[in-house]
Amino acid sequence: CSSLYLNIDAHLCWTYSRILPSVFDRAPAALLKRIGVAHPPPPAAVMRHLKSASRVWGAAFPSGDIAGAPQASVLLPCLQGVVLGCCSVIGAAVAGARLHPSTVRSMLSHSAWVVTDAGRIVNANAVCVDLEAHLGDLALAPPAYIPGDLHAVLHAAGSSSMSGLEVPKCCVK
């Protein structure tokens, strides 16, 4: 593709570069590179953006529930798109060893940024990456819009996983 479609997460680009009007939404990649817009954006900028978005979402939805909001059917895919875009950049950086999982945990573990399929905004520690269905409020399956190869981002941000656990042992005394 000869151009970058920045509307996927325009806010990140506007925040990162602070100079782009909407006319640059379909600008050629060479032009964006020349004016200093990195593609993909640096993982640290993406994590700051996701943390900032979680604060905005928390203020807009204090209960953490988007489903009851006006026009939730339009809003939910937008918020999920922000999460997916950020997870893609963070996941590529973690997979390429350009970002350590502990950095992801320190930046994102205390922020509610995971948007569930049901329209709730939760912390990553409420998600268990091994589940296929929800077991309860503290053991949620990963949202369907986040593909399996990006579950490492959820895990790095504090999601639990049963893959490292041993089978429990019973002792009768």
CSV table of N, CA and C in Angstrom, one decimal:
chain,number,residue,atom,x,y,z
A,1,CYS,N,0.8,-1.2,0.0
A,1,CYS,CA,0.0,0.0,0.0
A,1,CYS,C,0.9,1.2,0.0
A,2,SER,N,0.6,2.2,-0.9
A,2,SER,CA,1.5,3.3,-1.0
A,2,SER,C,1.1,4.5,-0.1
A,3,SER,N,0.0,4.3,0.6
A,3,SER,CA,-0.3,5.4,1.6
A,3,SER,C,-0.8,4.7,2.9
A,4,LEU,N,-0.8,5.5,3.9
A,4,LEU,CA,-1.2,5.1,5.2
A,4,LEU,C,-2.6,5.6,5.5
A,5,TYR,N,-3.5,4.8,5.9
A,5,TYR,CA,-4.8,5.3,6.3
A,5,TYR,C,-4.9,5.6,7.7
A,6,LEU,N,-4.7,6.9,8.1
A,6,LEU,CA,-4.5,7.3,9.5
A,6,LEU,C,-5.8,7.3,10.3
A,7,ASN,N,-6.9,7.3,9.6
A,7,ASN,CA,-8.2,7.4,10.4
A,7,ASN,C,-8.4,6.2,11.3
A,8,ILE,N,-7.6,5.1,11.1
A,8,ILE,CA,-7.7,3.9,12.0
A,8,ILE,C,-7.6,4.3,13.4
A,9,ASP,N,-6.7,5.2,13.7
A,9,ASP,CA,-6.6,5.7,15.1
A,9,ASP,C,-6.0,7.1,14.9
A,10,ALA,N,-6.8,8.0,14.4
A,10,ALA,CA,-6.3,9.3,14.1
A,10,ALA,C,-5.8,10.1,15.3
A,11,HIS,N,-6.5,9.8,16.5
A,11,HIS,CA,-6.1,10.5,17.7
A,11,HIS,C,-4.6,10.2,18.0
A,12,LEU,N,-4.2,9.0,17.9
A,12,LEU,CA,-2.8,8.7,18.2
A,12,LEU,C,-1.9,9.5,17.3
A,13,CYS,N,-2.2,9.6,16.0
A,13,CYS,CA,-1.3,10.3,15.1
A,13,CYS,C,-1.3,11.8,15.4
A,14,TRP,N,-2.5,12.3,15.7
A,14,TRP,CA,-2.6,13.7,16.1
A,14,TRP,C,-1.8,14.0,17.4
A,15,THR,N,-1.9,13.1,18.3
A,15,THR,CA,-1.2,13.3,19.6
A,15,THR,C,0.3,13.2,19.4
A,16,TYR,N,0.7,12.2,18.6
A,16,TYR,CA,2.1,11.9,18.4
A,16,TYR,C,2.8,13.0,17.7
A,17,SER,N,2.2,13.5,16.6
A,17,SER,CA,2.9,14.5,15.8
A,17,SER,C,2.4,15.9,16.0
A,18,ARG,N,1.2,16.1,16.5
A,18,ARG,CA,0.6,17.4,16.9
A,18,ARG,C,0.5,18.4,15.7
A,19,ILE,N,0.6,17.9,14.5
A,19,ILE,CA,0.6,18.9,13.4
A,19,ILE,C,-0.3,18.5,12.3
A,20,LEU,N,-0.9,17.3,12.3
A,20,LEU,CA,-1.6,16.8,11.1
A,20,LEU,C,-3.1,17.2,11.1
A,21,PRO,N,-3.5,18.0,10.1
A,21,PRO,CA,-4.9,18.2,9.9
A,21,PRO,C,-5.5,17.0,9.1
A,22,SER,N,-6.8,16.9,9.0
A,22,SER,CA,-7.4,15.8,8.5
A,22,SER,C,-7.1,15.6,7.0
A,23,VAL,N,-6.5,16.6,6.3
A,23,VAL,CA,-6.1,16.4,4.9
A,23,VAL,C,-5.1,15.3,4.8
A,24,PHE,N,-4.3,15.0,5.8
A,24,PHE,CA,-3.3,14.0,5.8
A,24,PHE,C,-3.8,12.6,6.0
A,25,ASP,N,-5.1,12.4,6.1
A,25,ASP,CA,-5.6,11.1,6.4
A,25,ASP,C,-5.2,10.0,5.4
A,26,ARG,N,-5.0,10.4,4.1
A,26,ARG,CA,-4.6,9.5,3.1
A,26,ARG,C,-3.3,9.9,2.4
A,27,ALA,N,-2.4,10.5,3.2
A,27,ALA,CA,-1.1,11.0,2.7
A,27,ALA,C,-0.2,9.8,2.3
A,28,PRO,N,0.6,10.0,1.3
A,28,PRO,CA,1.6,8.9,1.0
A,28,PRO,C,2.5,8.7,2.1
A,29,ALA,N,3.0,7.5,2.3
A,29,ALA,CA,3.9,7.1,3.3
A,29,ALA,C,5.2,7.9,3.3
A,30,ALA,N,5.7,8.2,2.1
A,30,ALA,CA,6.9,9.0,2.0
A,30,ALA,C,6.8,10.4,2.6
A,31,LEU,N,5.6,11.0,2.3
A,31,LEU,CA,5.4,12.3,2.8
A,31,LEU,C,5.3,12.3,4.4
A,32,LEU,N,4.6,11.3,4.9
A,32,LEU,CA,4.5,11.3,6.4
A,32,LEU,C,5.8,11.0,7.0
A,33,LYS,N,6.7,10.2,6.4
A,33,LYS,CA,8.0,10.0,6.9
A,33,LYS,C,8.8,11.2,6.9
A,34,ARG,N,8.7,12.0,5.8
A,34,ARG,CA,9.4,13.2,5.7
A,34,ARG,C,9.0,14.3,6.7
A,35,ILE,N,7.8,14.3,7.2
A,35,ILE,CA,7.4,15.3,8.2
A,35,ILE,C,7.5,14.7,9.6
A,36,GLY,N,8.1,13.5,9.7
A,36,GLY,CA,8.4,12.9,11.0
A,36,GLY,C,7.4,12.1,11.7
A,37,VAL,N,6.4,11.5,10.9
A,37,VAL,CA,5.4,10.6,11.5
A,37,VAL,C,5.9,9.2,11.3
A,38,ALA,N,6.2,8.6,12.4
A,38,ALA,CA,6.7,7.2,12.4
A,38,ALA,C,5.6,6.2,12.1
A,39,HIS,N,5.9,5.2,11.3
A,39,HIS,CA,4.9,4.2,11.0
A,39,HIS,C,5.7,2.9,11.1
A,40,PRO,N,5.3,2.0,12.0
A,40,PRO,CA,4.3,2.2,13.1
A,40,PRO,C,4.9,3.2,14.1
A,41,PRO,N,3.9,3.8,14.9
A,41,PRO,CA,4.4,4.7,15.9
A,41,PRO,C,5.2,4.0,17.0
A,42,PRO,N,6.1,4.7,17.7
A,42,PRO,CA,6.9,4.0,18.7
A,42,PRO,C,6.0,3.4,19.8
A,43,PRO,N,6.3,2.2,20.2
A,43,PRO,CA,5.5,1.5,21.2
A,43,PRO,C,5.2,2.3,22.5
A,44,ALA,N,6.2,3.0,22.9
A,44,ALA,CA,6.0,3.8,24.1
A,44,ALA,C,4.9,4.9,23.9
A,45,ALA,N,4.9,5.5,22.7
A,45,ALA,CA,3.8,6.5,22.4
A,45,ALA,C,2.5,5.8,22.4
A,46,VAL,N,2.4,4.6,21.8
A,46,VAL,CA,1.2,3.8,21.7
A,46,VAL,C,0.7,3.5,23.1
A,47,MET,N,1.6,3.0,24.0
A,47,MET,CA,1.1,2.7,25.3
A,47,MET,C,0.7,3.9,26.1
A,48,ARG,N,1.3,5.0,25.9
A,48,ARG,CA,0.9,6.3,26.6
A,48,ARG,C,-0.5,6.7,26.0
A,49,HIS,N,-0.7,6.5,24.7
A,49,HIS,CA,-2.0,6.8,24.1
A,49,HIS,C,-3.1,5.9,24.7
A,50,LEU,N,-2.8,4.6,24.8
A,50,LEU,CA,-3.8,3.7,25.3
A,50,LEU,C,-4.1,4.0,26.8
A,51,LYS,N,-3.1,4.3,27.5
A,51,LYS,CA,-3.3,4.7,28.9
A,51,LYS,C,-4.2,6.0,29.0
A,52,SER,N,-3.9,6.9,28.2
A,52,SER,CA,-4.7,8.2,28.1
A,52,SER,C,-6.1,7.9,27.7
A,53,ALA,N,-6.3,7.1,26.7
A,53,ALA,CA,-7.6,6.7,26.2
A,53,ALA,C,-8.4,6.0,27.3
A,54,SER,N,-7.7,5.2,28.1
A,54,SER,CA,-8.4,4.5,29.2
A,54,SER,C,-8.9,5.5,30.3
A,55,ARG,N,-8.2,6.6,30.5
A,55,ARG,CA,-8.6,7.6,31.4
A,55,ARG,C,-9.8,8.4,30.9
A,56,VAL,N,-9.8,8.7,29.6
A,56,VAL,CA,-11.0,9.4,28.9
A,56,VAL,C,-12.2,8.5,29.0
A,57,TRP,N,-12.0,7.2,28.7
A,57,TRP,CA,-13.1,6.2,28.7
A,57,TRP,C,-13.7,6.1,30.1
A,58,GLY,N,-12.7,6.0,31.1
A,58,GLY,CA,-13.2,5.9,32.5
A,58,GLY,C,-14.0,7.1,33.0
A,59,ALA,N,-13.6,8.3,32.5
A,59,ALA,CA,-14.4,9.5,32.8
A,59,ALA,C,-15.8,9.5,32.1
A,60,ALA,N,-15.8,9.0,30.9
A,60,ALA,CA,-17.0,9.0,30.1
A,60,ALA,C,-18.0,7.9,30.5
A,61,PHE,N,-17.4,6.8,31.0
A,61,PHE,CA,-18.2,5.6,31.4
A,61,PHE,C,-17.7,5.2,32.8
A,62,PRO,N,-18.1,5.9,33.9
A,62,PRO,CA,-17.6,5.6,35.2
A,62,PRO,C,-18.0,4.2,35.6
A,63,SER,N,-19.1,3.6,35.1
A,63,SER,CA,-19.4,2.2,35.5
A,63,SER,C,-18.6,1.2,34.7
A,64,GLY,N,-17.9,1.7,33.7
A,64,GLY,CA,-17.2,0.8,32.9
A,64,GLY,C,-18.0,0.0,31.8
A,65,ASP,N,-19.3,0.4,31.7
A,65,ASP,CA,-20.2,-0.2,30.8
A,65,ASP,C,-20.6,0.7,29.6
A,66,ILE,N,-20.2,0.3,28.4
A,66,ILE,CA,-20.5,1.1,27.2
A,66,ILE,C,-21.9,0.7,26.7
A,67,ALA,N,-22.3,-0.5,26.9
A,67,ALA,CA,-23.5,-1.0,26.4
A,67,ALA,C,-24.7,-0.2,26.6
A,68,GLY,N,-24.8,0.5,27.8
A,68,GLY,CA,-26.0,1.3,28.1
A,68,GLY,C,-25.9,2.7,27.6
A,69,ALA,N,-24.8,3.1,27.0
A,69,ALA,CA,-24.6,4.4,26.5
A,69,ALA,C,-25.4,4.7,25.2
A,70,PRO,N,-25.8,5.9,25.0
A,70,PRO,CA,-26.4,6.2,23.7
A,70,PRO,C,-25.5,5.9,22.5
A,71,GLN,N,-26.0,5.4,21.5
A,71,GLN,CA,-25.3,5.0,20.3
A,71,GLN,C,-24.1,4.0,20.6
A,72,ALA,N,-24.4,3.1,21.5
A,72,ALA,CA,-23.3,2.1,21.9
A,72,ALA,C,-22.9,1.3,20.8
A,73,SER,N,-23.9,1.0,19.9
A,73,SER,CA,-23.6,0.1,18.7
A,73,SER,C,-22.6,0.7,17.8
A,74,VAL,N,-22.5,2.1,17.7
A,74,VAL,CA,-21.5,2.8,16.9
A,74,VAL,C,-20.2,3.0,17.7
A,75,LEU,N,-20.3,3.2,18.9
A,75,LEU,CA,-19.2,3.5,19.8
A,75,LEU,C,-18.3,2.3,20.1
A,76,LEU,N,-18.9,1.2,20.3
A,76,LEU,CA,-18.2,0.0,20.7
A,76,LEU,C,-17.1,-0.4,19.7
A,77,PRO,N,-17.5,-0.5,18.4
A,77,PRO,CA,-16.4,-0.9,17.4
A,77,PRO,C,-15.3,0.1,17.3
A,78,CYS,N,-15.6,1.4,17.6
A,78,CYS,CA,-14.6,2.4,17.5
A,78,CYS,C,-13.5,2.2,18.7
A,79,LEU,N,-14.0,2.0,19.9
A,79,LEU,CA,-13.2,1.7,21.0
A,79,LEU,C,-12.4,0.4,20.8
A,80,GLN,N,-13.0,-0.6,20.3
A,80,GLN,CA,-12.3,-1.9,20.1
A,80,GLN,C,-11.3,-1.7,19.0
A,81,GLY,N,-11.5,-0.8,18.0
A,81,GLY,CA,-10.5,-0.6,17.0
A,81,GLY,C,-9.3,0.1,17.5
A,82,VAL,N,-9.5,1.0,18.5
A,82,VAL,CA,-8.4,1.7,19.1
A,82,VAL,C,-7.5,0.6,19.9
A,83,VAL,N,-8.2,-0.3,20.6
A,83,VAL,CA,-7.5,-1.3,21.4
A,83,VAL,C,-6.7,-2.2,20.4
A,84,LEU,N,-7.4,-2.6,19.3
A,84,LEU,CA,-6.8,-3.6,18.4
A,84,LEU,C,-5.6,-2.9,17.7
A,85,GLY,N,-5.7,-1.7,17.3
A,85,GLY,CA,-4.6,-1.0,16.7
A,85,GLY,C,-3.4,-0.9,17.6
A,86,CYS,N,-3.7,-0.5,18.8
A,86,CYS,CA,-2.6,-0.4,19.8
A,86,CYS,C,-2.0,-1.7,20.1
A,87,CYS,N,-2.8,-2.7,20.3
A,87,CYS,CA,-2.3,-4.1,20.6
A,87,CYS,C,-1.4,-4.6,19.4
A,88,SER,N,-1.7,-4.2,18.2
A,88,SER,CA,-1.0,-4.6,17.0
A,88,SER,C,0.5,-4.1,17.1
A,89,VAL,N,0.6,-2.8,17.4
A,89,VAL,CA,1.9,-2.1,17.5
A,89,VAL,C,2.7,-2.7,18.7
A,90,ILE,N,2.0,-2.8,19.8
A,90,ILE,CA,2.7,-3.3,21.0
A,90,ILE,C,3.1,-4.8,20.8
A,91,GLY,N,2.2,-5.6,20.2
A,91,GLY,CA,2.5,-7.0,20.0
A,91,GLY,C,3.7,-7.2,19.0
A,92,ALA,N,3.8,-6.4,18.0
A,92,ALA,CA,4.9,-6.5,17.1
A,92,ALA,C,6.2,-6.1,17.7
A,93,ALA,N,6.1,-5.1,18.6
A,93,ALA,CA,7.3,-4.7,19.3
A,93,ALA,C,7.8,-5.7,20.3
A,94,VAL,N,6.8,-6.4,21.0
A,94,VAL,CA,7.2,-7.4,22.0
A,94,VAL,C,7.7,-8.6,21.2
A,95,ALA,N,7.1,-9.0,20.1
A,95,ALA,CA,7.5,-10.2,19.3
A,95,ALA,C,8.9,-10.0,18.7
A,96,GLY,N,9.2,-8.7,18.3
A,96,GLY,CA,10.5,-8.4,17.8
A,96,GLY,C,11.5,-8.0,18.8
A,97,ALA,N,11.3,-8.2,20.1
A,97,ALA,CA,12.2,-8.0,21.2
A,97,ALA,C,12.6,-6.5,21.3
A,98,ARG,N,11.8,-5.6,20.8
A,98,ARG,CA,12.0,-4.2,20.9
A,98,ARG,C,11.3,-3.6,22.1
A,99,LEU,N,10.5,-4.4,22.8
A,99,LEU,CA,9.8,-4.0,24.0
A,99,LEU,C,9.7,-5.1,24.9
A,100,HIS,N,10.1,-4.9,26.1
A,100,HIS,CA,10.0,-6.0,27.1
A,100,HIS,C,8.6,-6.1,27.7
A,101,PRO,N,8.1,-7.3,28.0
A,101,PRO,CA,6.8,-7.5,28.6
A,101,PRO,C,6.6,-6.7,29.9
A,102,SER,N,7.7,-6.6,30.7
A,102,SER,CA,7.6,-6.0,32.0
A,102,SER,C,7.3,-4.5,31.8
A,103,THR,N,7.8,-3.9,30.7
A,103,THR,CA,7.5,-2.5,30.4
A,103,THR,C,6.0,-2.3,30.1
A,104,VAL,N,5.4,-3.3,29.4
A,104,VAL,CA,4.0,-3.3,29.1
A,104,VAL,C,3.2,-3.4,30.3
A,105,ARG,N,3.6,-4.3,31.2
A,105,ARG,CA,2.9,-4.5,32.5
A,105,ARG,C,3.0,-3.2,33.3
A,106,SER,N,4.1,-2.6,33.4
A,106,SER,CA,4.3,-1.4,34.3
A,106,SER,C,3.4,-0.2,33.7
A,107,MET,N,3.3,-0.1,32.4
A,107,MET,CA,2.6,1.0,31.8
A,107,MET,C,1.0,0.7,31.8
A,108,LEU,N,0.6,-0.5,31.6
A,108,LEU,CA,-0.8,-0.8,31.3
A,108,LEU,C,-1.6,-1.6,32.4
A,109,SER,N,-0.9,-2.2,33.3
A,109,SER,CA,-1.5,-3.1,34.2
A,109,SER,C,-2.6,-2.4,35.1
A,110,HIS,N,-2.5,-1.2,35.4
A,110,HIS,CA,-3.4,-0.5,36.3
A,110,HIS,C,-4.5,0.3,35.6
A,111,SER,N,-4.6,0.2,34.3
A,111,SER,CA,-5.5,0.9,33.5
A,111,SER,C,-6.6,0.0,32.9
A,112,ALA,N,-7.8,0.5,32.9
A,112,ALA,CA,-8.9,-0.3,32.3
A,112,ALA,C,-9.0,0.1,30.8
A,113,TRP,N,-8.4,-0.8,29.9
A,113,TRP,CA,-8.3,-0.5,28.5
A,113,TRP,C,-8.9,-1.6,27.6
A,114,VAL,N,-9.1,-2.8,28.2
A,114,VAL,CA,-9.6,-3.9,27.4
A,114,VAL,C,-11.1,-3.7,27.2
A,115,VAL,N,-11.6,-3.6,26.0
A,115,VAL,CA,-13.0,-3.4,25.7
A,115,VAL,C,-13.6,-4.8,25.3
A,116,THR,N,-14.5,-5.3,26.2
A,116,THR,CA,-15.0,-6.7,25.9
A,116,THR,C,-16.0,-6.7,24.8
A,117,ASP,N,-16.4,-7.9,24.4
A,117,ASP,CA,-17.4,-8.0,23.3
A,117,ASP,C,-18.7,-7.5,23.8
A,118,ALA,N,-19.0,-7.6,25.1
A,118,ALA,CA,-20.2,-7.2,25.7
A,118,ALA,C,-20.3,-5.7,26.0
A,119,GLY,N,-19.2,-5.0,25.8
A,119,GLY,CA,-19.2,-3.5,25.9
A,119,GLY,C,-18.8,-3.1,27.3
A,120,ARG,N,-18.0,-3.9,28.0
A,120,ARG,CA,-17.4,-3.4,29.3
A,120,ARG,C,-16.0,-3.1,29.1
A,121,ILE,N,-15.5,-2.1,29.9
A,121,ILE,CA,-14.1,-1.7,29.8
A,121,ILE,C,-13.5,-2.2,31.1
A,122,VAL,N,-12.5,-3.1,31.0
A,122,VAL,CA,-11.9,-3.8,32.2
A,122,VAL,C,-10.4,-3.7,32.1
A,123,ASN,N,-9.8,-4.0,33.2
A,123,ASN,CA,-8.3,-4.1,33.3
A,123,ASN,C,-7.9,-5.4,32.7
A,124,ALA,N,-6.7,-5.5,32.2
A,124,ALA,CA,-6.2,-6.7,31.6
A,124,ALA,C,-6.2,-7.9,32.5
A,125,ASN,N,-6.1,-7.6,33.8
A,125,ASN,CA,-6.0,-8.7,34.8
A,125,ASN,C,-7.4,-9.4,35.0
A,126,ALA,N,-8.4,-8.9,34.4
A,126,ALA,CA,-9.7,-9.5,34.5
A,126,ALA,C,-9.9,-10.5,33.4
A,127,VAL,N,-8.9,-10.6,32.5
A,127,VAL,CA,-9.0,-11.5,31.3
A,127,VAL,C,-8.0,-12.6,31.5
A,128,CYS,N,-8.5,-13.8,31.2
A,128,CYS,CA,-7.6,-15.0,31.2
A,128,CYS,C,-7.5,-15.5,29.8
A,129,VAL,N,-6.3,-15.4,29.3
A,129,VAL,CA,-6.0,-15.6,27.8
A,129,VAL,C,-6.3,-17.1,27.4
A,130,ASP,N,-6.4,-18.0,28.3
A,130,ASP,CA,-6.6,-19.4,28.0
A,130,ASP,C,-8.1,-19.7,27.8
A,131,LEU,N,-9.0,-18.9,28.3
A,131,LEU,CA,-10.4,-19.2,28.3
A,131,LEU,C,-11.0,-18.9,26.9
A,132,GLU,N,-12.1,-19.7,26.6
A,132,GLU,CA,-12.8,-19.5,25.4
A,132,GLU,C,-14.2,-18.9,25.7
A,133,ALA,N,-14.6,-19.0,27.0
A,133,ALA,CA,-15.9,-18.5,27.4
A,133,ALA,C,-15.7,-17.9,28.8
A,134,HIS,N,-16.5,-16.9,29.1
A,134,HIS,CA,-16.4,-16.2,30.4
A,134,HIS,C,-16.7,-17.2,31.6
A,135,LEU,N,-16.0,-17.1,32.7
A,135,LEU,CA,-16.3,-17.9,33.9
A,135,LEU,C,-16.9,-17.0,34.9
A,136,GLY,N,-16.7,-15.7,34.9
A,136,GLY,CA,-17.2,-14.8,35.8
A,136,GLY,C,-16.6,-13.4,35.6
A,137,ASP,N,-16.9,-12.5,36.5
A,137,ASP,CA,-16.4,-11.1,36.3
A,137,ASP,C,-14.9,-11.0,36.3
A,138,LEU,N,-14.3,-11.9,37.1
A,138,LEU,CA,-12.8,-11.8,37.2
A,138,LEU,C,-12.1,-12.8,36.3
A,139,ALA,N,-12.8,-13.6,35.5
A,139,ALA,CA,-12.2,-14.6,34.6
A,139,ALA,C,-13.0,-14.5,33.3
A,140,LEU,N,-12.6,-13.5,32.5
A,140,LEU,CA,-13.2,-13.2,31.2
A,140,LEU,C,-12.4,-13.8,30.1
A,141,ALA,N,-13.0,-14.3,29.1
A,141,ALA,CA,-12.3,-14.8,27.9
A,141,ALA,C,-11.8,-13.5,27.1
A,142,PRO,N,-10.7,-13.6,26.4
A,142,PRO,CA,-10.3,-12.5,25.6
A,142,PRO,C,-11.4,-12.1,24.6
A,143,PRO,N,-11.5,-10.8,24.3
A,143,PRO,CA,-12.5,-10.4,23.3
A,143,PRO,C,-12.2,-11.0,22.0
A,144,ALA,N,-13.2,-11.3,21.2
A,144,ALA,CA,-13.1,-12.0,19.9
A,144,ALA,C,-12.3,-11.2,18.9
A,145,TYR,N,-12.3,-9.8,19.0
A,145,TYR,CA,-11.7,-9.0,18.0
A,145,TYR,C,-10.2,-9.0,18.2
A,146,ILE,N,-9.7,-9.5,19.3
A,146,ILE,CA,-8.2,-9.6,19.5
A,146,ILE,C,-7.8,-11.0,19.1
A,147,PRO,N,-7.0,-11.1,18.0
A,147,PRO,CA,-6.6,-12.5,17.6
A,147,PRO,C,-5.6,-13.1,18.6
A,148,GLY,N,-5.5,-14.4,18.5
A,148,GLY,CA,-4.7,-15.2,19.4
A,148,GLY,C,-3.2,-14.8,19.4
A,149,ASP,N,-2.7,-14.3,18.3
A,149,ASP,CA,-1.3,-13.9,18.3
A,149,ASP,C,-1.1,-12.6,19.1
A,150,LEU,N,-2.1,-11.9,19.4
A,150,LEU,CA,-2.0,-10.7,20.2
A,150,LEU,C,-2.4,-10.9,21.7
A,151,HIS,N,-2.7,-12.1,22.0
A,151,HIS,CA,-3.0,-12.4,23.4
A,151,HIS,C,-1.7,-12.2,24.3
A,152,ALA,N,-0.6,-12.3,23.7
A,152,ALA,CA,0.7,-12.0,24.4
A,152,ALA,C,0.7,-10.6,25.0
A,153,VAL,N,0.0,-9.6,24.3
A,153,VAL,CA,0.0,-8.3,24.8
A,153,VAL,C,-0.9,-8.3,26.1
A,154,LEU,N,-2.0,-9.0,26.0
A,154,LEU,CA,-2.9,-9.1,27.2
A,154,LEU,C,-2.1,-9.7,28.4
A,155,HIS,N,-1.4,-10.8,28.0
A,155,HIS,CA,-0.6,-11.4,29.1
A,155,HIS,C,0.4,-10.5,29.7
A,156,ALA,N,1.1,-9.8,28.8
A,156,ALA,CA,2.2,-8.9,29.3
A,156,ALA,C,1.6,-7.8,30.1
A,157,ALA,N,0.4,-7.4,29.8
A,157,ALA,CA,-0.3,-6.3,30.6
A,157,ALA,C,-0.9,-6.8,31.9
A,158,GLY,N,-0.9,-8.1,32.2
A,158,GLY,CA,-1.4,-8.5,33.5
A,158,GLY,C,-2.5,-9.6,33.4
A,159,SER,N,-2.8,-10.0,32.2
A,159,SER,CA,-3.9,-11.1,32.1
A,159,SER,C,-3.3,-12.4,32.6
A,160,SER,N,-4.2,-13.2,33.2
A,160,SER,CA,-3.7,-14.4,33.7
A,160,SER,C,-3.7,-15.5,32.6
A,161,SER,N,-3.0,-16.6,32.9
A,161,SER,CA,-2.9,-17.7,32.0
A,161,SER,C,-2.7,-19.0,32.8
A,162,MET,N,-3.4,-20.0,32.4
A,162,MET,CA,-3.3,-21.2,33.1
A,162,MET,C,-2.2,-22.1,32.5
A,163,SER,N,-1.6,-21.7,31.4
A,163,SER,CA,-0.6,-22.5,30.8
A,163,SER,C,0.6,-22.8,31.7
A,164,GLY,N,1.0,-21.9,32.5
A,164,GLY,CA,2.1,-22.1,33.4
A,164,GLY,C,1.8,-22.8,34.7
A,165,LEU,N,0.6,-23.1,34.9
A,165,LEU,CA,0.2,-23.8,36.2
A,165,LEU,C,0.3,-25.3,36.2
A,166,GLU,N,0.6,-25.9,37.3
A,166,GLU,CA,0.6,-27.3,37.4
A,166,GLU,C,-0.7,-27.8,37.9
A,167,VAL,N,-0.9,-29.1,37.7
A,167,VAL,CA,-2.2,-29.7,38.1
A,167,VAL,C,-2.1,-29.7,39.7
A,168,PRO,N,-3.2,-29.3,40.3
A,168,PRO,CA,-3.2,-29.3,41.8
A,168,PRO,C,-3.0,-30.7,42.4
A,169,LYS,N,-2.3,-30.7,43.5
A,169,LYS,CA,-2.1,-32.0,44.2
A,169,LYS,C,-2.9,-32.0,45.5
A,170,CYS,N,-3.5,-33.1,45.8
A,170,CYS,CA,-4.2,-33.3,47.0
A,170,CYS,C,-3.5,-34.2,48.0
A,171,CYS,N,-3.4,-33.8,49.2
A,171,CYS,CA,-2.8,-34.6,50.2
A,171,CYS,C,-3.8,-34.8,51.3
A,172,VAL,N,-4.0,-36.1,51.7
A,172,VAL,CA,-4.9,-36.5,52.8
A,172,VAL,C,-4.1,-36.8,54.0
A,173,LYS,N,-4.4,-36.1,55.1
A,173,LYS,CA,-3.6,-36.4,56.3
A,173,LYS,C,-4.4,-37.1,57.3
